[in-house]
């Protein structure tokens, strides 16, 4: 009886990662509809048969693109938020600004890519779990940012940390999409300041020291 080979267990000479990166470039540059096996193979500079060697089909490759993109975004945004905190005295606004700066500095097509892959996953019942994993990671990132801020400042939040984390995550996700669609009329900094101001009033006042006569 023949044994079914699992591509993930094959010895990788770097080609699998090469194909994932090539697929990401095609989608970022030309859109998901253009990401055919042939185009991806051409982008990677390899025969089309190699795509099928590493992936059961194009959908499996697109799933890996989304997961790789998720890791890259989460790492970059988390590092930026930490840098913003270090440079801004543990201020939430500085964390949010630094995180959004990652988006602004990146390639436009590269930022559209995760939204395209999200809708692709949601349209395929067998890949809905990928979109859920994507947004679970976003929520974890947002909750981590809020948790770090509250630990540094002692802020009294209007809701539990996970709920505020979801609020920040949804705000940030929608803001990025709005900015991509209409950058001239999306006042990113004003929205981030508003989010900060809605939460900042709950920071406990430092008791004043009474004068001793």
Coordinates of C-alpha atoms in Angstrom, one line a residue:
X1 CA 0.0 0.0 0.0
X2 CA 1.5 3.4 -1.0
X3 CA 2.1 5.9 1.7
X4 CA 0.6 9.3 1.3
X5 CA 3.4 11.9 1.4
X6 CA 2.9 15.0 3.6
X7 CA 4.5 18.0 1.9
X8 CA 5.1 19.6 5.2
X9 CA 7.4 16.7 6.1
X10 CA 9.4 16.8 3.0
X11 CA 12.9 18.1 3.3
X12 CA 12.8 21.8 2.4
X13 CA 15.7 23.3 0.4
X14 CA 14.1 26.7 0.7
X15 CA 11.8 26.3 -2.3
X16 CA 8.6 26.1 -0.2
X17 CA 9.3 29.5 1.4
X18 CA 10.4 30.8 -2.0
X19 CA 7.0 29.9 -3.4
X20 CA 5.1 31.4 -0.5
X21 CA 7.0 34.7 -0.9
X22 CA 6.5 34.6 -4.7
X23 CA 2.8 34.2 -4.2
X24 CA 2.7 37.1 -1.8
X25 CA 4.5 39.3 -4.3
X26 CA 2.1 38.4 -7.1
X27 CA -1.0 39.1 -4.9
X28 CA 0.5 42.4 -3.5
X29 CA 1.3 43.6 -7.0
X30 CA -1.5 42.2 -9.2
X31 CA -4.3 41.0 -6.8
X32 CA -5.4 37.5 -5.8
X33 CA -7.2 36.8 -9.1
X34 CA -3.8 37.0 -10.9
X35 CA -2.2 34.5 -8.5
X36 CA -2.4 31.5 -10.7
X37 CA 0.0 28.6 -10.2
X38 CA 1.7 29.5 -13.5
X39 CA 2.2 33.2 -12.4
X40 CA 3.5 32.2 -9.0
X41 CA 5.9 29.7 -10.5
X42 CA 7.2 32.3 -13.0
X43 CA 7.6 34.8 -10.2
X44 CA 9.6 32.3 -8.2
X45 CA 11.6 31.2 -11.2
X46 CA 10.7 27.6 -10.9
X47 CA 8.7 25.0 -12.9
X48 CA 5.0 24.9 -12.2
X49 CA 5.3 21.3 -11.1
X50 CA 7.2 22.4 -8.1
X51 CA 4.2 24.2 -6.8
X52 CA 2.2 21.0 -6.8
X53 CA 5.1 19.1 -5.2
X54 CA 5.0 21.4 -2.1
X55 CA 1.2 22.2 -2.0
X56 CA -1.8 20.1 -2.7
X57 CA -3.4 23.0 -4.7
X58 CA -3.3 26.8 -5.0
X59 CA -5.7 27.2 -2.0
X60 CA -3.2 25.5 0.3
X61 CA -0.5 27.8 -0.9
X62 CA -2.7 30.9 -0.4
X63 CA -3.4 29.7 3.2
X64 CA 0.3 29.6 3.8
X65 CA 0.7 33.1 2.4
X66 CA -1.9 34.4 4.8
X67 CA -0.4 32.7 7.8
X68 CA 3.1 34.0 6.8
X69 CA 1.8 37.5 6.3
X70 CA 0.0 37.3 9.7
X71 CA 3.3 36.4 11.4
X72 CA 5.1 39.3 9.7
X73 CA 2.4 41.9 10.5
X74 CA 2.1 40.8 14.1
X75 CA 5.8 41.0 14.7
X76 CA 6.3 44.3 13.0
X77 CA 3.3 46.0 14.7
X78 CA 4.2 44.6 18.2
X79 CA 7.8 45.8 17.9
X80 CA 6.7 49.2 16.7
X81 CA 4.2 49.5 19.6
X82 CA 7.0 48.6 22.1
X83 CA 9.3 51.2 20.5
X84 CA 6.5 53.8 20.7
X85 CA 6.0 53.0 24.4
X86 CA 9.8 53.4 25.0
X87 CA 9.9 56.7 23.3
X88 CA 6.7 58.1 24.5
X89 CA 6.6 57.5 28.2
X90 CA 4.2 54.6 28.2
X91 CA 1.6 56.7 26.3
X92 CA -1.1 54.7 24.4
X93 CA -1.2 57.3 21.6
X94 CA 2.5 56.9 21.0
X95 CA 2.1 53.1 20.8
X96 CA -0.8 53.4 18.3
X97 CA 1.0 56.0 16.2
X98 CA 4.1 53.9 16.0
X99 CA 2.1 50.8 15.0
X100 CA 0.3 52.7 12.3
X101 CA 3.6 54.1 11.0
X102 CA 4.5 50.5 10.1
X103 CA 1.5 50.5 7.8
X104 CA 2.2 53.9 6.3
X105 CA 5.8 52.9 5.5
X106 CA 4.9 49.6 3.8
X107 CA 4.0 49.0 0.2
X108 CA 0.3 49.7 -0.5
X109 CA -0.3 46.4 -2.3
X110 CA 1.3 44.6 0.6
X111 CA -1.2 46.2 2.9
X112 CA -4.2 45.2 0.7
X113 CA -3.0 41.6 0.6
X114 CA -4.3 40.5 4.0
X115 CA -7.8 41.9 3.2
X116 CA -7.9 40.1 -0.1
X117 CA -6.8 36.8 1.6
X118 CA -9.4 37.3 4.4
X119 CA -12.3 37.5 2.0
X120 CA -10.9 34.6 0.0
X121 CA -10.8 32.5 3.2
X122 CA -14.3 33.6 4.3
X123 CA -15.8 32.5 0.9
X124 CA -14.4 29.0 1.3
X125 CA -15.9 27.0 4.3
X126 CA -12.9 24.8 4.5
X127 CA -10.7 27.9 5.0
X128 CA -12.8 30.0 7.4
X129 CA -10.6 28.7 10.2
X130 CA -7.7 30.6 8.7
X131 CA -9.6 33.9 8.8
X132 CA -10.6 33.2 12.4
X133 CA -6.9 32.5 13.3
X134 CA -5.9 35.7 11.6
X135 CA -8.3 37.8 13.7
X136 CA -7.6 35.9 16.9
X137 CA -4.0 36.9 16.4
X138 CA -5.0 40.5 15.8
X139 CA -7.1 40.5 19.0
X140 CA -4.2 39.0 20.9
X141 CA -1.9 41.8 19.6
X142 CA -4.4 44.5 20.6
X143 CA -5.0 43.0 24.0
X144 CA -1.3 42.7 24.6
X145 CA -0.8 46.4 23.7
X146 CA -3.6 47.4 26.1
X147 CA -2.3 45.1 28.9
X148 CA 1.2 46.5 28.6
X149 CA -0.2 50.1 28.8
X150 CA -2.3 49.4 31.8
X151 CA 0.6 47.7 33.6
X152 CA 2.8 50.7 33.0
X153 CA 0.3 53.4 33.9
X154 CA -2.3 51.8 36.3
X155 CA -5.1 53.1 34.0
X156 CA -8.6 52.1 35.1
X157 CA -10.3 50.9 31.9
X158 CA -14.0 51.3 31.2
X159 CA -14.2 47.6 30.4
X160 CA -12.1 44.4 30.8
X161 CA -8.7 44.4 29.1
X162 CA -9.8 41.8 26.4
X163 CA -12.8 43.9 25.5
X164 CA -10.7 47.1 25.2
X165 CA -8.2 45.1 23.2
X166 CA -11.0 44.1 20.8
X167 CA -12.1 47.7 20.5
X168 CA -8.5 48.8 19.6
X169 CA -8.1 45.9 17.2
X170 CA -11.4 46.6 15.4
X171 CA -10.6 50.3 15.3
X172 CA -7.1 49.8 13.9
X173 CA -8.3 47.2 11.3
X174 CA -11.1 49.5 10.0
X175 CA -8.8 52.5 10.1
X176 CA -6.2 50.8 7.9
X177 CA -8.9 49.8 5.4
X178 CA -10.4 53.3 5.3
X179 CA -6.9 54.8 4.9
X180 CA -6.2 52.5 2.0
X181 CA -9.5 53.3 0.3
X182 CA -9.4 57.1 0.9
X183 CA -6.1 58.3 2.4
X184 CA -6.8 62.0 1.7
X185 CA -10.0 62.0 3.8
X186 CA -9.0 59.6 6.5
X187 CA -7.6 61.6 9.5
X188 CA -5.6 58.8 11.0
X189 CA -4.1 60.8 13.8
X190 CA -7.4 62.4 14.8
X191 CA -9.0 59.0 15.2
X192 CA -6.1 57.6 17.2
X193 CA -6.1 60.7 19.5
X194 CA -9.8 60.2 20.0
X195 CA -9.3 56.5 20.9
X196 CA -6.6 57.5 23.3
X197 CA -8.6 60.3 24.9
X198 CA -11.6 58.0 25.4
X199 CA -9.5 55.8 27.6
X200 CA -7.0 58.2 29.1
X201 CA -9.4 60.1 31.4
X202 CA -9.6 56.9 33.5
X203 CA -6.0 57.2 34.5
X204 CA -6.0 57.7 38.3
X205 CA -4.8 61.1 39.4
X206 CA -1.6 61.2 41.4
X207 CA -2.4 62.4 45.0
X208 CA -1.0 65.8 45.7
X209 CA 1.3 66.1 48.7
X210 CA -0.2 68.4 51.3
X211 CA 2.0 71.3 52.4
X212 CA 3.3 71.0 55.9
X213 CA 3.2 74.3 57.8

